[in-house]
Amino acid sequence: MKKYVVLGGYGIIGRAVVNDLFRFSKNDEIIIAGRDKDKAMNFAKSFNSKRVKYQKIDITNERELINSLIGKDICINCVQYYFNLIIMKACIKARTNYVDLGGMFHMTRKQFELCKEFTTIGRCAILGMGGAPGLSNVLASYAGEKLKRVNSIEIVFADVDYTKYNQFFVLPYSFKTLIEEFTLKPAIFQDGKTKFVEPRSGLKEYNFGKEFGKQKGFLTLHSEIATLSNYFRKKGIRKCEFRVTFPDAFVEKVSLLITLGFSSNENIIFREKDVKVINATTKIMDKLVPKEGVRIKDKEIIRVILNGNKIVDAVTQSNGKISAGVLDTGIPCSIAAQGIVNEKLCKSGVFAPEDAINPVLFFKELKKRDIIIYENGRIIN
């Protein structure tokens, strides 16, 4: 029996990871872990299975974290990326494999510095193995292998939502992640060099076809730029960019919160305690994810465009309970973790998705989960 530890396994993405592990890794143990024991326990009990367990773990307590990872086959990190290095170093000491959802470019670069340590202990770490980054990287590597030269890569995702919500505002994922996509300077790879540009710059309209229509996207900070520029260097890459699309009304609301200072990292005094503004806002905003019982009906497309005309898409549809964007983030992470544990991805070291994942096998696994891959409009899985 293999043992998976899912840090933050009761969170938005963590739940999708655990659900997929439970469905496809049928004989293995899954440990839902995090600082909130009650949330971990309640989610674990919902499976009514002895192989789904829970554990309270304080990831800021090094000894506690290491002890919880010893004897486990892999740590799936679904907490905020600020803790990635702490968790990776604990995995090294516990001799445990590792996978995460990304490091917003800068953290990802730092994480690669631990490659020698993972190689020494004979363990594998895959960085940024969600939807974007993650699935997006594998789409790029698949399409790029067919081309003699890769001059440019554009990555963008879009959503279409038919859900009838009974709330004024719906948060698609972690508020802190969202705010960083709106406020941190995006990295772009241009003329063979990495540059940083103004937040929400580079507005561009994409035509995603009949169902998704035309949507406008702006540049945002993403880990793909840190790794794909190296992966395709020998093929002459000169440009790599990532854009995110949101409805205009959504952008206006988030922009207003930023303008009014609700995303500030400054401290304020509240009830005689120092409180960081962004933390207080996050506490409120994270309650605006879709409520349980709402029948979610949306689709998400992750698109990668190479050389302006080679297009590969991943299209995910919600399952009624979980949104498409959560599914296409959690499922790739689960697939990669299972691949590592079952020694289908047996290299040791620290890898980006494009270096570790076999696209054809990966796409077959995605098909089992109803995530469809298109190459220039033709289904390939």
PDB file of C-alpha atoms in Angstrom, residues 251-380:
ATOM      1  CA  VAL A 251     -11.931  42.683 -13.357  1.00  0.00           C
ATOM      2  CA  GLU A 252     -13.666  45.918 -12.330  1.00  0.00           C
ATOM      3  CA  LYS A 253     -14.614  44.540  -8.904  1.00  0.00           C
ATOM      4  CA  VAL A 254     -11.172  43.133  -8.138  1.00  0.00           C
ATOM      5  CA  SER A 255      -9.495  46.314  -9.416  1.00  0.00           C
ATOM      6  CA  LEU A 256     -11.709  48.391  -7.115  1.00  0.00           C
ATOM      7  CA  LEU A 257     -10.673  46.338  -4.081  1.00  0.00           C
ATOM      8  CA  ILE A 258      -7.022  46.877  -5.021  1.00  0.00           C
ATOM      9  CA  THR A 259      -7.510  50.629  -5.566  1.00  0.00           C
ATOM     10  CA  LEU A 260      -9.237  51.000  -2.188  1.00  0.00           C
ATOM     11  CA  GLY A 261      -6.337  49.305  -0.427  1.00  0.00           C
ATOM     12  CA  PHE A 262      -7.944  46.001   0.514  1.00  0.00           C
ATOM     13  CA  SER A 263      -4.982  44.066  -0.906  1.00  0.00           C
ATOM     14  CA  SER A 264      -2.389  46.040   1.051  1.00  0.00           C
ATOM     15  CA  ASN A 265       0.360  44.223   2.958  1.00  0.00           C
ATOM     16  CA  GLU A 266       0.297  46.934   5.621  1.00  0.00           C
ATOM     17  CA  ASN A 267      -0.735  46.183   9.185  1.00  0.00           C
ATOM     18  CA  ILE A 268      -3.686  47.797  10.945  1.00  0.00           C
ATOM     19  CA  ILE A 269      -4.732  47.638  14.594  1.00  0.00           C
ATOM     20  CA  PHE A 270      -7.978  45.701  15.045  1.00  0.00           C
ATOM     21  CA  ARG A 271      -9.227  44.815  18.534  1.00  0.00           C
ATOM     22  CA  GLU A 272      -5.785  45.596  19.922  1.00  0.00           C
ATOM     23  CA  LYS A 273      -4.081  43.205  17.505  1.00  0.00           C
ATOM     24  CA  ASP A 274      -1.863  43.776  14.477  1.00  0.00           C
ATOM     25  CA  VAL A 275      -3.716  42.493  11.427  1.00  0.00           C
ATOM     26  CA  LYS A 276      -2.379  42.507   7.866  1.00  0.00           C
ATOM     27  CA  VAL A 277      -4.989  44.033   5.549  1.00  0.00           C
ATOM     28  CA  ILE A 278      -4.615  41.371   2.829  1.00  0.00           C
ATOM     29  CA  ASN A 279      -5.084  38.597   5.407  1.00  0.00           C
ATOM     30  CA  ALA A 280      -8.303  40.132   6.704  1.00  0.00           C
ATOM     31  CA  THR A 281      -9.636  40.635   3.174  1.00  0.00           C
ATOM     32  CA  THR A 282      -8.675  37.083   2.222  1.00  0.00           C
ATOM     33  CA  LYS A 283     -10.564  35.719   5.226  1.00  0.00           C
ATOM     34  CA  ILE A 284     -13.707  37.426   3.950  1.00  0.00           C
ATOM     35  CA  MET A 285     -13.229  36.852   0.226  1.00  0.00           C
ATOM     36  CA  ASP A 286     -12.377  33.151   0.466  1.00  0.00           C
ATOM     37  CA  LYS A 287     -15.913  32.612   1.744  1.00  0.00           C
ATOM     38  CA  LEU A 288     -17.147  33.651  -1.703  1.00  0.00           C
ATOM     39  CA  VAL A 289     -16.153  30.429  -3.438  1.00  0.00           C
ATOM     40  CA  PRO A 290     -19.254  28.587  -4.747  1.00  0.00           C
ATOM     41  CA  LYS A 291     -21.351  27.318  -1.849  1.00  0.00           C
ATOM     42  CA  GLU A 292     -21.966  23.621  -1.304  1.00  0.00           C
ATOM     43  CA  GLY A 293     -25.196  22.545  -2.922  1.00  0.00           C
ATOM     44  CA  VAL A 294     -24.821  24.902  -5.893  1.00  0.00           C
ATOM     45  CA  ARG A 295     -24.891  22.909  -9.121  1.00  0.00           C
ATOM     46  CA  ILE A 296     -21.871  24.260 -10.962  1.00  0.00           C
ATOM     47  CA  LYS A 297     -22.031  24.311 -14.735  1.00  0.00           C
ATOM     48  CA  ASP A 298     -18.916  25.749 -16.316  1.00  0.00           C
ATOM     49  CA  LYS A 299     -16.118  24.894 -18.727  1.00  0.00           C
ATOM     50  CA  GLU A 300     -12.497  25.993 -18.845  1.00  0.00           C
ATOM     51  CA  ILE A 301     -10.054  26.010 -21.721  1.00  0.00           C
ATOM     52  CA  ILE A 302      -6.276  26.142 -21.337  1.00  0.00           C
ATOM     53  CA  ARG A 303      -4.745  27.143 -24.663  1.00  0.00           C
ATOM     54  CA  VAL A 304      -1.122  27.053 -25.786  1.00  0.00           C
ATOM     55  CA  ILE A 305      -0.189  28.713 -29.090  1.00  0.00           C
ATOM     56  CA  LEU A 306       3.200  27.997 -30.657  1.00  0.00           C
ATOM     57  CA  ASN A 307       4.610  30.133 -33.484  1.00  0.00           C
ATOM     58  CA  GLY A 308       1.263  31.895 -33.777  1.00  0.00           C
ATOM     59  CA  ASN A 309      -0.537  29.017 -35.508  1.00  0.00           C
ATOM     60  CA  LYS A 310       0.045  25.726 -33.684  1.00  0.00           C
ATOM     61  CA  ILE A 311      -2.790  25.509 -31.147  1.00  0.00           C
ATOM     62  CA  VAL A 312      -3.286  22.892 -28.431  1.00  0.00           C
ATOM     63  CA  ASP A 313      -6.180  23.090 -25.983  1.00  0.00           C
ATOM     64  CA  ALA A 314      -7.273  21.302 -22.828  1.00  0.00           C
ATOM     65  CA  VAL A 315     -11.011  21.590 -22.183  1.00  0.00           C
ATOM     66  CA  THR A 316     -12.520  20.643 -18.835  1.00  0.00           C
ATOM     67  CA  GLN A 317     -16.165  20.597 -17.801  1.00  0.00           C
ATOM     68  CA  SER A 318     -17.366  20.851 -14.208  1.00  0.00           C
ATOM     69  CA  ASN A 319     -18.905  17.749 -12.669  1.00  0.00           C
ATOM     70  CA  GLY A 320     -21.751  19.617 -11.018  1.00  0.00           C
ATOM     71  CA  LYS A 321     -20.038  19.878  -7.645  1.00  0.00           C
ATOM     72  CA  ILE A 322     -16.556  21.099  -8.539  1.00  0.00           C
ATOM     73  CA  SER A 323     -15.734  23.855 -11.022  1.00  0.00           C
ATOM     74  CA  ALA A 324     -13.776  23.148 -14.194  1.00  0.00           C
ATOM     75  CA  GLY A 325     -10.875  25.336 -13.067  1.00  0.00           C
ATOM     76  CA  VAL A 326     -10.498  23.394  -9.836  1.00  0.00           C
ATOM     77  CA  LEU A 327     -10.692  20.046 -11.624  1.00  0.00           C
ATOM     78  CA  ASP A 328      -8.081  20.904 -14.244  1.00  0.00           C
ATOM     79  CA  THR A 329      -5.762  22.045 -11.461  1.00  0.00           C
ATOM     80  CA  GLY A 330      -6.219  19.192  -9.000  1.00  0.00           C
ATOM     81  CA  ILE A 331      -6.424  16.281 -11.441  1.00  0.00           C
ATOM     82  CA  PRO A 332      -3.039  16.807 -13.197  1.00  0.00           C
ATOM     83  CA  CYS A 333      -1.377  17.049  -9.788  1.00  0.00           C
ATOM     84  CA  SER A 334      -2.946  13.752  -8.706  1.00  0.00           C
ATOM     85  CA  ILE A 335      -1.962  12.020 -11.963  1.00  0.00           C
ATOM     86  CA  ALA A 336       1.654  13.148 -11.597  1.00  0.00           C
ATOM     87  CA  ALA A 337       1.785  12.032  -7.967  1.00  0.00           C
ATOM     88  CA  GLN A 338       0.463   8.594  -8.911  1.00  0.00           C
ATOM     89  CA  GLY A 339       3.024   8.392 -11.704  1.00  0.00           C
ATOM     90  CA  ILE A 340       5.865   9.123  -9.286  1.00  0.00           C
ATOM     91  CA  VAL A 341       4.637   6.674  -6.647  1.00  0.00           C
ATOM     92  CA  ASN A 342       4.093   3.888  -9.180  1.00  0.00           C
ATOM     93  CA  GLU A 343       7.578   4.495 -10.619  1.00  0.00           C
ATOM     94  CA  LYS A 344       6.324   5.515 -14.042  1.00  0.00           C
ATOM     95  CA  LEU A 345       8.171   8.783 -13.419  1.00  0.00           C
ATOM     96  CA  CYS A 346      11.205   7.355 -11.674  1.00  0.00           C
ATOM     97  CA  LYS A 347      13.912   9.961 -12.332  1.00  0.00           C
ATOM     98  CA  SER A 348      15.445  11.585  -9.264  1.00  0.00           C
ATOM     99  CA  GLY A 349      15.892  15.331  -9.010  1.00  0.00           C
ATOM    100  CA  VAL A 350      13.719  18.429  -9.385  1.00  0.00           C
ATOM    101  CA  PHE A 351      11.788  18.839 -12.625  1.00  0.00           C
ATOM    102  CA  ALA A 352       9.378  21.098 -14.451  1.00  0.00           C
ATOM    103  CA  PRO A 353       6.339  19.283 -15.907  1.00  0.00           C
ATOM    104  CA  GLU A 354       7.694  19.453 -19.466  1.00  0.00           C
ATOM    105  CA  ASP A 355      10.816  17.561 -18.362  1.00  0.00           C
ATOM    106  CA  ALA A 356       9.051  14.873 -16.339  1.00  0.00           C
ATOM    107  CA  ILE A 357       5.725  14.054 -17.985  1.00  0.00           C
ATOM    108  CA  ASN A 358       5.125  11.855 -21.042  1.00  0.00           C
ATOM    109  CA  PRO A 359       2.411  13.827 -22.884  1.00  0.00           C
ATOM    110  CA  VAL A 360       0.753  10.858 -24.620  1.00  0.00           C
ATOM    111  CA  LEU A 361       0.390   8.811 -21.422  1.00  0.00           C
ATOM    112  CA  PHE A 362      -0.693  11.913 -19.526  1.00  0.00           C
ATOM    113  CA  PHE A 363      -3.376  12.755 -22.078  1.00  0.00           C
ATOM    114  CA  LYS A 364      -4.732   9.195 -21.822  1.00  0.00           C
ATOM    115  CA  GLU A 365      -5.113   9.638 -18.078  1.00  0.00           C
ATOM    116  CA  LEU A 366      -6.828  12.987 -18.597  1.00  0.00           C
ATOM    117  CA  LYS A 367      -9.339  11.368 -20.944  1.00  0.00           C
ATOM    118  CA  LYS A 368     -10.364   8.975 -18.161  1.00  0.00           C
ATOM    119  CA  ARG A 369     -11.302  12.104 -16.204  1.00  0.00           C
ATOM    120  CA  ASP A 370     -13.145  13.711 -19.161  1.00  0.00           C
ATOM    121  CA  ILE A 371     -10.475  16.341 -19.828  1.00  0.00           C
ATOM    122  CA  ILE A 372     -10.262  16.580 -23.609  1.00  0.00           C
ATOM    123  CA  ILE A 373      -7.118  17.574 -25.521  1.00  0.00           C
ATOM    124  CA  TYR A 374      -7.358  19.228 -28.937  1.00  0.00           C
ATOM    125  CA  GLU A 375      -4.653  19.846 -31.517  1.00  0.00           C
ATOM    126  CA  ASN A 376      -5.696  22.543 -33.979  1.00  0.00           C
ATOM    127  CA  GLY A 377      -9.339  21.685 -33.271  1.00  0.00           C
ATOM    128  CA  ARG A 378      -8.990  17.882 -33.498  1.00  0.00           C
ATOM    129  CA  ILE A 379      -9.394  15.651 -30.444  1.00  0.00           C
ATOM    130  CA  ILE A 380      -6.185  13.705 -29.830  1.00  0.00           C
TER     131      ILE A 380
END
